[in-house]
XYZ file of C-alpha atoms in Angstrom:
672
model
C -49.496 -10.780 -10.325
C -51.767 -11.288 -7.755
C -50.257 -11.436 -4.000
C -51.470 -14.396 -2.118
C -53.203 -14.087 1.592
C -50.770 -16.411 2.885
C -47.703 -14.587 1.719
C -48.890 -11.283 3.019
C -49.395 -12.993 6.461
C -45.959 -13.955 5.994
C -44.690 -10.889 5.077
C -46.410 -8.669 7.548
C -45.324 -10.931 10.222
C -41.884 -9.738 9.555
C -42.792 -6.332 9.694
C -44.707 -6.585 12.973
C -41.629 -8.068 14.456
C -39.391 -5.417 13.159
C -41.330 -2.514 14.296
C -42.164 -4.099 17.669
C -38.527 -4.972 18.540
C -36.908 -1.567 17.366
C -39.597 0.269 19.183
C -38.971 -1.564 22.425
C -35.369 -0.973 22.194
C -35.950 2.519 21.002
C -33.002 1.800 18.615
C -32.561 0.162 15.509
C -33.661 0.392 11.764
C -37.023 -0.984 10.935
C -37.251 0.452 7.610
C -35.164 -2.287 5.598
C -37.024 -5.399 6.817
C -40.487 -3.831 6.320
C -39.317 -2.907 3.019
C -37.858 -6.067 2.175
C -40.474 -8.476 3.808
C -41.810 -9.877 0.236
C -38.348 -10.305 -0.714
C -37.438 -12.329 2.258
C -41.006 -14.490 1.605
C -39.692 -15.394 -1.715
C -36.231 -16.420 -0.837
C -36.746 -18.162 2.585
C -39.875 -19.533 2.072
C -39.437 -20.679 -1.460
C -35.893 -21.367 -2.399
C -33.257 -21.346 0.430
C -31.914 -24.791 1.652
C -31.564 -24.370 5.450
C -32.247 -26.689 8.461
C -33.070 -24.541 11.602
C -32.085 -27.719 13.824
C -28.625 -27.753 12.254
C -27.164 -24.113 11.172
C -24.211 -25.805 10.245
C -24.765 -28.671 7.944
C -22.398 -28.593 4.956
C -25.341 -28.809 2.270
C -26.951 -25.791 3.382
C -27.160 -22.623 1.263
C -25.579 -19.425 2.739
C -27.428 -16.567 3.383
C -25.791 -12.984 4.080
C -27.516 -9.847 5.049
C -25.054 -7.568 4.055
C -27.321 -4.603 4.833
C -26.709 -5.428 8.341
C -28.733 -2.570 10.183
C -31.442 -4.219 9.261
C -30.852 -7.087 11.280
C -34.628 -7.402 12.533
C -35.190 -9.155 9.022
C -32.933 -12.003 9.847
C -33.680 -12.266 13.330
C -37.591 -12.519 12.321
C -36.668 -14.832 9.827
C -34.591 -17.220 12.013
C -37.213 -16.795 14.760
C -40.371 -17.687 12.583
C -38.497 -20.548 10.591
C -37.870 -22.248 13.880
C -34.310 -21.706 14.623
C -33.133 -21.545 18.353
C -34.146 -18.035 18.618
C -37.203 -17.566 20.762
C -39.318 -14.508 21.224
C -37.660 -13.591 24.390
C -34.402 -13.045 22.620
C -36.812 -10.550 19.994
C -37.819 -8.669 22.978
C -34.475 -8.196 24.150
C -33.321 -6.896 20.810
C -30.013 -4.874 21.026
C -29.767 -5.506 24.880
C -26.932 -6.924 26.922
C -25.851 -10.768 26.000
C -28.649 -11.211 24.070
C -28.795 -12.996 21.243
C -30.234 -10.464 18.884
C -27.373 -7.713 18.702
C -27.614 -4.546 16.840
C -25.847 -5.749 13.721
C -25.850 -9.579 12.874
C -22.904 -11.629 14.361
C -21.663 -15.091 13.596
C -21.163 -17.044 16.740
C -23.781 -15.199 18.548
C -27.198 -16.160 16.688
C -27.813 -19.515 15.355
C -28.227 -19.361 11.422
C -26.219 -16.074 10.943
C -23.259 -17.010 8.661
C -21.450 -13.624 8.974
C -21.182 -10.379 11.131
C -22.550 -7.865 9.087
C -22.308 -4.080 10.093
C -19.559 -2.335 7.978
C -21.566 -1.835 4.750
C -19.935 -3.502 1.745
C -18.200 -6.400 3.724
C -21.179 -8.724 3.825
C -21.499 -8.914 -0.155
C -17.536 -9.177 -0.235
C -17.999 -12.121 2.446
C -20.476 -13.885 -0.018
C -18.114 -13.569 -2.677
C -15.524 -15.469 -0.474
C -18.232 -17.808 0.213
C -19.318 -18.427 -3.479
C -15.764 -18.838 -4.086
C -14.838 -21.550 -1.616
C -18.214 -23.361 -3.076
C -16.809 -23.194 -6.575
C -13.449 -24.528 -5.546
C -14.561 -27.262 -3.379
C -16.843 -28.465 -5.855
C -14.003 -29.034 -8.405
C -12.187 -30.813 -5.860
C -14.703 -33.049 -4.349
C -17.287 -33.639 -6.224
C -17.219 -36.694 -8.966
C -19.766 -37.786 -11.518
C -23.246 -38.943 -9.858
C -22.067 -37.212 -6.838
C -22.354 -33.592 -6.209
C -21.901 -33.177 -2.377
C -20.799 -29.586 -3.015
C -23.940 -27.934 -4.612
C -25.340 -24.944 -2.832
C -25.982 -21.358 -3.480
C -24.935 -18.290 -1.688
C -27.560 -15.373 -1.289
C -26.950 -11.962 -0.201
C -29.421 -8.883 0.681
C -27.656 -5.723 -0.078
C -28.791 -2.005 -0.358
C -27.739 1.461 -1.539
C -24.812 1.616 1.286
C -23.286 -1.682 0.066
C -22.883 -0.324 -3.574
C -21.579 3.017 -2.513
C -18.767 1.459 -0.282
C -15.930 0.893 -2.853
C -15.188 -2.592 -1.282
C -18.264 -3.989 -3.382
C -16.521 -2.598 -6.493
C -13.659 -4.747 -5.700
C -15.549 -7.781 -4.716
C -17.965 -7.879 -7.515
C -15.735 -7.335 -10.308
C -13.978 -10.427 -9.137
C -17.092 -12.461 -8.887
C -17.639 -11.438 -12.468
C -14.225 -12.323 -13.593
C -14.578 -15.996 -11.438
C -18.001 -16.634 -12.964
C -19.323 -17.458 -9.546
C -22.756 -18.428 -10.689
C -23.798 -19.894 -7.606
C -24.022 -16.470 -6.084
C -27.443 -14.242 -6.322
C -27.606 -10.793 -4.644
C -31.017 -9.388 -4.286
C -30.630 -5.609 -4.212
C -33.251 -3.635 -2.020
C -33.405 -0.496 -4.394
C -35.303 2.014 -2.132
C -33.561 5.068 -2.855
C -33.193 6.252 0.764
C -30.149 6.306 3.308
C -29.760 8.174 6.552
C -29.023 11.517 5.016
C -32.292 11.160 2.857
C -32.997 10.464 -0.761
C -29.730 9.029 -2.120
C -30.412 10.708 -5.617
C -28.222 13.713 -5.072
C -24.995 11.323 -4.263
C -25.710 8.311 -5.762
C -26.598 8.442 -9.583
C -25.188 4.951 -10.175
C -26.678 2.891 -13.046
C -26.399 -0.182 -11.066
C -27.537 -2.578 -13.634
C -25.024 -1.335 -15.970
C -22.413 -1.254 -13.661
C -23.215 -5.274 -12.871
C -23.371 -5.963 -16.576
C -19.893 -4.238 -16.979
C -18.545 -6.828 -14.364
C -20.001 -9.742 -16.186
C -23.070 -10.323 -13.840
C -26.549 -11.663 -15.032
C -28.667 -8.740 -14.294
C -32.526 -8.666 -13.685
C -33.576 -5.431 -13.731
C -37.037 -3.560 -12.477
C -38.487 -6.454 -10.552
C -41.373 -5.425 -8.145
C -39.780 -5.972 -4.524
C -43.270 -6.114 -3.066
C -44.527 -8.854 -5.497
C -43.450 -12.365 -4.014
C -44.244 -13.923 -7.244
C -42.201 -11.927 -9.303
C -39.186 -12.041 -7.234
C -39.733 -15.754 -6.650
C -39.521 -16.025 -10.521
C -36.198 -14.007 -10.921
C -34.724 -16.009 -8.255
C -35.487 -19.440 -10.700
C -34.256 -17.773 -13.270
C -30.753 -16.708 -11.420
C -30.380 -19.838 -10.649
C -29.983 -21.084 -14.118
C -27.371 -18.336 -14.997
C -23.674 -19.362 -15.710
C -22.696 -15.986 -13.991
C -23.437 -14.299 -10.714
C -26.718 -12.755 -10.774
C -27.994 -9.414 -9.098
C -31.628 -9.026 -8.789
C -32.709 -5.189 -8.830
C -35.860 -5.015 -6.486
C -37.465 -1.746 -6.101
C -38.982 -1.465 -2.731
C -40.534 1.280 -0.641
C -38.410 1.536 2.724
C -40.768 1.056 5.889
C -43.499 -0.430 3.583
C -46.979 -0.599 5.560
C -46.060 2.646 7.477
C -48.636 5.206 6.786
C -46.432 8.448 7.473
C -42.844 7.074 7.699
C -42.605 4.761 4.397
C -40.299 6.418 1.582
C -38.473 8.612 4.214
C -35.361 8.509 5.835
C -36.899 8.364 9.331
C -38.085 4.825 8.499
C -34.252 4.044 7.820
C -32.988 4.753 11.329
C -35.618 5.377 13.745
C -38.187 3.404 15.774
C -41.329 4.357 14.550
C -42.784 5.681 17.448
C -46.188 4.008 19.530
C -48.779 6.051 17.378
C -47.357 5.252 14.087
C -46.959 1.697 14.872
C -50.627 1.749 15.777
C -51.507 3.366 12.575
C -49.159 0.758 10.490
C -50.877 -2.209 12.190
C -54.388 -0.470 11.107
C -53.272 -0.467 7.672
C -51.648 -3.763 7.662
C -54.905 -5.372 8.951
C -52.699 -6.899 11.677
C -54.817 -7.210 14.765
C -52.246 -8.626 17.233
C -50.531 -7.105 19.884
C -46.650 -6.559 20.191
C -44.563 -9.633 19.820
C -47.606 -11.840 19.097
C -47.641 -13.901 15.840
C -50.829 -16.065 15.113
C -50.418 -19.676 14.640
C -51.242 -19.440 11.017
C -48.092 -17.199 10.055
C -45.760 -20.041 12.200
C -47.400 -22.409 10.279
C -46.404 -20.900 6.837
C -42.903 -20.110 8.139
C -41.906 -23.258 9.753
C -39.051 -24.894 8.329
C -37.886 -27.536 10.524
C -39.797 -30.222 8.730
C -38.507 -29.114 5.430
C -35.338 -28.602 6.620
C -34.680 -31.670 8.421
C -35.690 -33.702 5.023
C -33.424 -31.411 3.113
C -30.326 -32.374 5.248
C -31.120 -35.855 5.398
C -31.234 -35.969 1.628
C -27.837 -34.304 1.573
C -26.647 -37.134 4.412
C -27.750 -40.061 2.367
C -26.198 -38.419 -0.682
C -22.798 -38.314 1.278
C -23.356 -41.767 2.659
C -23.133 -43.061 -1.087
C -20.307 -40.774 -1.542
C -18.392 -41.901 1.594
C -19.251 -45.474 0.106
C -17.816 -44.876 -3.168
C -14.731 -42.352 -2.305
C -13.898 -43.209 1.456
C -10.593 -40.950 1.510
C -11.961 -38.073 -0.138
C -15.238 -38.207 1.858
C -12.921 -38.466 5.181
C -10.871 -35.414 3.735
C -13.991 -33.313 3.322
C -15.184 -33.985 6.736
C -11.947 -33.257 7.941
C -11.814 -29.983 6.393
C -15.271 -28.649 6.572
C -14.594 -29.087 10.314
C -11.328 -27.592 10.276
C -9.376 -29.835 11.755
C -5.506 -30.409 10.691
C -4.521 -33.620 9.680
C -3.025 -36.142 12.023
C 0.154 -35.561 10.525
C 0.256 -32.107 10.937
C 2.531 -31.722 14.096
C 5.116 -33.763 12.343
C 5.017 -31.603 9.362
C 5.124 -28.537 11.415
C 8.342 -29.753 13.503
C 10.210 -30.904 10.580
C 9.787 -27.456 8.659
C 11.046 -25.720 11.510
C 13.704 -28.049 12.295
C 14.858 -27.658 8.704
C 14.833 -24.055 8.737
C 16.661 -24.213 11.984
C 19.316 -26.374 10.339
C 19.819 -24.481 7.083
C 20.375 -21.352 9.366
C 20.012 -19.271 5.776
C 20.501 -15.706 5.626
C 17.467 -14.921 3.600
C 14.735 -12.110 3.775
C 11.868 -13.318 6.068
C 9.391 -12.811 3.225
C 11.774 -15.417 1.275
C 11.651 -17.513 4.660
C 7.788 -17.413 4.341
C 7.627 -18.919 1.098
C 10.110 -21.598 2.183
C 7.833 -22.675 5.075
C 4.835 -22.312 2.665
C 6.564 -24.673 0.326
C 6.401 -27.491 2.997
C 3.060 -26.345 4.531
C 0.945 -26.113 1.249
C 2.169 -29.642 0.178
C 0.743 -30.965 3.278
C -2.172 -29.238 3.577
C -4.682 -28.724 0.569
C -6.773 -26.287 2.424
C -4.236 -23.604 2.032
C -5.507 -21.290 -0.390
C -3.151 -18.596 -1.243
C -2.909 -15.416 -2.930
C -1.604 -11.710 -3.436
C -2.904 -8.058 -4.279
C -1.077 -8.033 -7.460
C 2.389 -8.439 -5.599
C 3.023 -11.855 -5.972
C 6.422 -11.722 -6.724
C 7.251 -9.398 -4.209
C 5.083 -11.013 -1.238
C 6.162 -14.661 -2.428
C 2.873 -16.340 -1.382
C 3.120 -18.734 -4.359
C 4.439 -22.301 -4.321
C 5.042 -25.065 -6.184
C 2.055 -26.687 -4.884
C -0.328 -23.701 -5.555
C -0.765 -22.900 -9.155
C -2.558 -19.657 -10.173
C -6.600 -20.290 -10.030
C -7.988 -19.959 -13.404
C -10.959 -20.927 -15.287
C -11.622 -23.493 -17.605
C -13.400 -22.761 -20.772
C -16.948 -24.111 -19.333
C -16.286 -21.469 -16.272
C -15.302 -24.166 -14.131
C -12.147 -24.010 -11.778
C -8.670 -25.509 -13.038
C -7.968 -26.368 -9.417
C -5.522 -23.519 -8.778
C -4.780 -22.763 -5.315
C -3.265 -19.125 -5.713
C -5.475 -16.431 -6.127
C -4.677 -12.996 -8.322
C -6.744 -10.567 -6.462
C -5.617 -7.428 -8.601
C -5.196 -4.216 -6.758
C -7.728 -5.010 -4.110
C -6.442 -5.060 -0.743
C -9.628 -4.670 0.987
C -11.604 -7.082 -1.113
C -8.933 -9.785 -0.833
C -9.211 -9.297 3.181
C -13.084 -9.619 3.114
C -12.919 -12.225 0.458
C -10.783 -14.186 2.740
C -12.914 -13.663 5.592
C -15.744 -15.275 3.713
C -13.644 -18.278 2.588
C -12.729 -18.991 6.354
C -16.431 -18.409 7.499
C -17.775 -20.879 4.746
C -15.275 -23.715 5.751
C -12.834 -26.187 4.007
C -10.130 -23.541 3.531
C -7.395 -21.776 5.676
C -7.036 -18.482 3.549
C -3.837 -16.437 3.202
C -3.090 -13.146 1.032
C -0.256 -10.883 0.418
C 0.511 -7.307 0.048
C 2.917 -4.613 1.540
C 2.373 -3.690 5.133
C 1.988 -0.209 4.296
C -1.460 -1.239 2.682
C -2.844 -3.305 5.618
C -4.639 0.365 5.920
C -6.622 -0.532 2.975
C -7.523 -4.082 4.787
C -7.743 -2.736 8.368
C -11.386 -3.162 8.524
C -11.590 -6.461 7.284
C -8.710 -7.753 9.600
C -10.742 -6.190 12.329
C -13.786 -8.215 11.224
C -11.865 -11.508 11.202
C -10.648 -10.552 14.807
C -14.037 -10.073 16.023
C -15.585 -13.120 14.243
C -12.525 -15.464 15.195
C -11.790 -16.483 12.088
C -8.465 -18.363 10.786
C -7.164 -15.622 8.129
C -3.499 -15.097 7.711
C -2.351 -11.846 6.117
C 1.351 -11.724 4.878
C 2.855 -8.354 5.201
C 6.013 -7.731 3.340
C 8.381 -4.841 3.235
C 7.630 -4.180 7.041
C 9.839 -1.180 7.424
C 12.301 1.453 6.308
C 14.302 -1.504 5.029
C 12.439 -1.387 1.835
C 14.472 1.705 1.097
C 13.779 3.556 -2.329
C 10.010 3.591 -2.621
C 10.293 6.500 0.278
C 7.737 7.193 3.048
C 4.436 6.296 1.341
C 5.536 2.528 1.179
C 7.767 2.495 4.365
C 5.526 0.953 7.506
C 6.203 2.996 10.490
C 2.994 3.093 12.718
C 1.581 0.031 10.973
C 2.839 -2.691 13.355
C 1.871 -0.777 16.390
C -1.792 -0.142 14.908
C -2.076 -3.908 13.970
C -1.138 -5.100 17.626
C -4.045 -2.746 18.967
C -6.392 -4.963 17.112
C -7.970 -7.276 19.649
C -7.939 -11.107 18.696
C -5.199 -10.399 15.985
C -1.724 -12.229 16.531
C 1.083 -10.353 15.156
C 4.042 -11.748 14.315
C 7.450 -10.066 13.162
C 9.928 -12.830 12.862
C 13.630 -12.205 12.921
C 15.093 -15.047 10.845
C 13.954 -18.492 9.259
C 13.291 -20.294 12.205
C 11.324 -17.664 13.841
C 9.217 -17.428 10.433
C 8.730 -21.490 10.198
C 7.294 -20.980 14.050
C 5.091 -17.855 13.184
C 3.305 -19.743 9.997
C 2.774 -22.966 12.336
C 1.352 -21.064 14.753
C -0.870 -19.149 12.402
C -2.057 -22.275 10.834
C -2.984 -23.817 14.439
C -4.729 -20.808 15.429
C -8.561 -21.993 14.701
C -10.133 -18.870 16.584
C -7.890 -15.947 15.504
C -6.506 -14.375 12.426
C -2.724 -13.627 12.142
C -0.715 -11.172 10.513
C 2.978 -11.987 9.701
C 5.036 -9.000 8.997
C 8.420 -9.524 6.864
C 11.315 -8.180 5.799
C 12.217 -7.082 2.018
C 16.185 -7.106 3.024
C 18.055 -10.400 3.982
C 18.327 -11.114 7.644
C 20.961 -13.470 9.401
C 19.872 -16.447 11.384
C 20.195 -16.398 15.100
C 21.232 -19.329 16.822
C 18.789 -20.714 19.617
C 18.709 -22.517 22.567
C 15.050 -23.848 22.197
C 12.723 -23.612 19.308
C 9.932 -24.577 21.574
C 10.368 -21.032 23.093
C 9.702 -19.223 20.267
C 6.122 -20.031 19.926
C 5.763 -17.971 23.186
C 6.047 -14.830 21.312
C 9.065 -13.737 23.395
C 12.233 -15.390 24.587
C 15.587 -15.256 25.588
C 17.715 -15.306 22.357
C 21.060 -14.784 23.845
C 22.500 -14.592 27.509
C 25.854 -12.492 28.475
C 27.849 -16.099 28.681
C 27.214 -16.527 24.937
C 29.650 -13.477 24.363
C 31.980 -14.572 26.822
C 30.704 -12.977 30.016
C 30.501 -14.730 33.046
C 28.307 -12.283 35.015
C 24.522 -11.775 35.214
C 22.757 -9.493 32.858
C 22.786 -6.131 33.814
C 20.165 -4.846 31.556
C 17.917 -6.232 28.605
C 17.306 -5.353 25.150
C 14.243 -6.367 23.424
C 13.895 -6.543 19.494
C 11.903 -7.793 16.616
C 12.357 -8.580 13.152
C 15.257 -6.909 11.639
C 16.406 -5.175 14.437
C 17.290 -8.319 16.338
C 20.560 -8.482 14.675
C 21.230 -4.933 16.094
C 20.427 -5.990 19.473
C 23.088 -9.024 19.204
C 25.643 -6.924 17.779
C 25.082 -4.185 20.378
C 25.336 -7.062 22.805
C 29.025 -7.822 21.484
C 30.145 -4.660 21.684
C 28.942 -4.211 25.064
C 30.637 -7.528 26.356
C 34.082 -5.799 24.865
C 33.403 -3.179 27.722
C 32.396 -5.575 30.439
C 28.837 -4.795 30.216
C 26.702 -7.854 30.628
C 23.286 -7.463 28.706
C 20.605 -10.309 27.942
C 18.744 -9.984 24.325
C 15.277 -10.781 24.283
C 13.597 -11.642 20.659
C 9.987 -10.653 20.572
C 8.558 -11.898 17.391
C 4.881 -11.341 18.699
C 4.187 -9.077 21.544
C 0.459 -10.483 21.211
C 1.269 -13.993 21.849
C 3.985 -12.868 24.487
C 1.145 -10.771 26.533
C -0.885 -14.090 27.005
C 1.623 -16.125 28.496
C 1.949 -16.698 32.237
C 3.118 -14.267 34.957
C 6.167 -16.893 35.417
C 7.259 -16.847 31.817
C 7.092 -13.180 31.290
C 9.189 -12.797 34.798
C 11.505 -15.357 33.469
C 12.155 -13.401 30.202
C 12.251 -10.072 31.636
C 13.504 -9.914 35.234
C 12.331 -7.495 37.568
C 14.808 -4.894 38.145
C 16.695 -5.162 35.197
C 16.381 -1.939 33.008
C 15.270 -2.677 29.599
C 15.639 -0.984 26.010
C 13.592 -1.899 23.036
C 14.683 -1.589 19.533
C 11.986 -1.780 16.601
C 12.027 0.220 13.310
C 8.438 1.790 13.805
C 6.822 4.260 16.523
C 7.892 3.858 19.966
C 4.301 3.772 21.360
C 3.581 0.157 22.466
C 6.950 -0.777 24.039
C 6.603 1.298 27.272
C 4.247 -1.293 28.374
C 7.253 -3.348 29.038
C 8.612 -1.062 31.588
C 11.003 0.296 29.080
C 14.071 2.849 30.127
C 14.633 3.844 26.466
C 12.857 3.083 23.032
C 14.829 2.975 19.799
C 12.385 3.779 17.271
C 11.066 6.193 14.471
C 8.201 8.367 15.410
C 8.799 10.374 11.977
C 7.979 9.042 8.592
C 10.616 7.778 6.480
C 12.731 8.870 3.634
C 13.549 7.842 -0.012
C 17.112 6.335 0.098
C 18.929 2.741 0.127
C 17.933 0.872 3.116
C 21.419 0.792 4.459
C 21.510 4.497 4.093
C 18.333 5.006 5.870
C 19.037 2.658 8.924
C 21.933 4.863 9.999
C 20.054 7.769 9.301
C 17.717 7.431 11.890
C 20.163 5.791 14.179
C 19.189 1.968 13.969
C 22.881 0.881 14.362
C 24.460 -1.604 16.803
C 26.495 1.589 18.052
C 23.474 3.744 18.888
C 21.623 0.417 20.537
C 25.123 0.192 22.944
C 25.365 3.629 23.746
C 21.662 3.891 24.628
C 21.992 0.795 26.877
C 25.049 2.618 28.658
C 23.049 5.657 28.944
C 20.257 3.808 30.610
C 22.802 2.017 33.224
C 24.549 5.114 33.886
C 21.241 6.536 35.067
């Protein structure tokens, strides 16, 4: 097919901006934007439904640049099509406080749907977005009123396909028949270390056929019309589609095209001069001719697309006012007006029942109330539903009907795919309309960790249910016993970590997680039963750390001489130790700290009230001791080794997690 002059101009505008910005920053990846320029022209110029004036309108298509190192591609596209990304920001590429950071970041650059840097996570986010579209369409669309009807497009490269997470996510996309998901694969055969052939020999088309995808192989990625036709074909499929586009990395550069140097290095002044000549691009750096802007401008077409969708939504609202109101609420991420009462009643009920159950069961009890009240709660588990207890009577399993449509289920069986689950949940949250949660064992948070970090970085409301939170799971042994995981998760900025001690604390933790609109949450829950601990005030629990029991509560009329800080299953040890010490006339305050991350954000007055200056402190948690010393502890009872395989009760005694040892430690501290 012949390439039209206008499309050549559009593609070369991308190439020029990419090489100029990377050169000015002396940092970045010009090769992918230059090699994918025609692919971008085909998608953004002919198919993508978007409005530069309103990057958040619900009816837009989603676009994900999974190979995020090629960030100048999306920045060039956003600038050229009319988003609020002026040339000054492109000149400021990769510089402090610019809207053009080294990798695309959601919330920083208008039009960027997700933060992509760690390869493979972008396409996995896209799977989550496409799943959200499928589920919302099933829930809200009515005959003649398809208000949810958009595509999710993703650009990806060899690196994304080499990362194992792409296997987890793309296998699920095929199983779920996410036909509104279209991936365009930049098959250039080059990575940082050179030609990938010695270490990447996958037959990608057959791999995706095995996943149940529609595969369009052998497309010339430098032929706009060929890519355009492939996208049009993909949009008709009843399966997700991958379009395999053969490209030349750094296309247009006489000496760097097709080489690893084009991947991650500035071209250099002399090579840029030669590239301009080869492309017939006579303009100075960062100068785009008016004709190119005219060809790319999407402001008028975008406004028309949104206006059409708004008109359709107005008709939908007139026909189905309640559904329309619910759709608007959920896409805005707002909780219903009844939420505060729902949360208060669930917490009060847990407190009143005072049950002795594992906190994983307490979590399910809270979820029963919350999933009934919040249809946006979308659950799941990585093949451990019966252990994580993430299913409820309101969340039947997600399955497909004979025609590939959703059955309306709200509990997802992710299979043994912890990392994929975590990143898919990020995509669900980014899309909007859902508050996703998913479960696995705490020790497997290692598999999920980078996606958890990305959720925190992107400030997304995603809830991770991690059960079997300590050596208390017993016979499975050290491979499954979480020792360092609570401490490791607490180190992630922007992540709230809760390790509740009983049913009431668990209900509070769930309520706060649901309300945390701009941060993810990890709930660390026990396998073994934990007794309920009476509380003077339920409101205090939400502050992360609070006074659970004063000396007066064990019959002493003197002020506390020491403080025991505990979390989760160890709170009961602290309470028993308090009783033992009281017999000896030693007055101790017990502080329950279900969330150090929340407690650390409290004001100085609250912290001082809970942990008074001058009182020696002893912390106890069945995990590594690191992290507790910051509270000025004189001693920390923890476990800085790996566990053992034995019944839970045996292990707690073996590792000295007993009330007697806690009491003895307090005595030693007081004796100086």
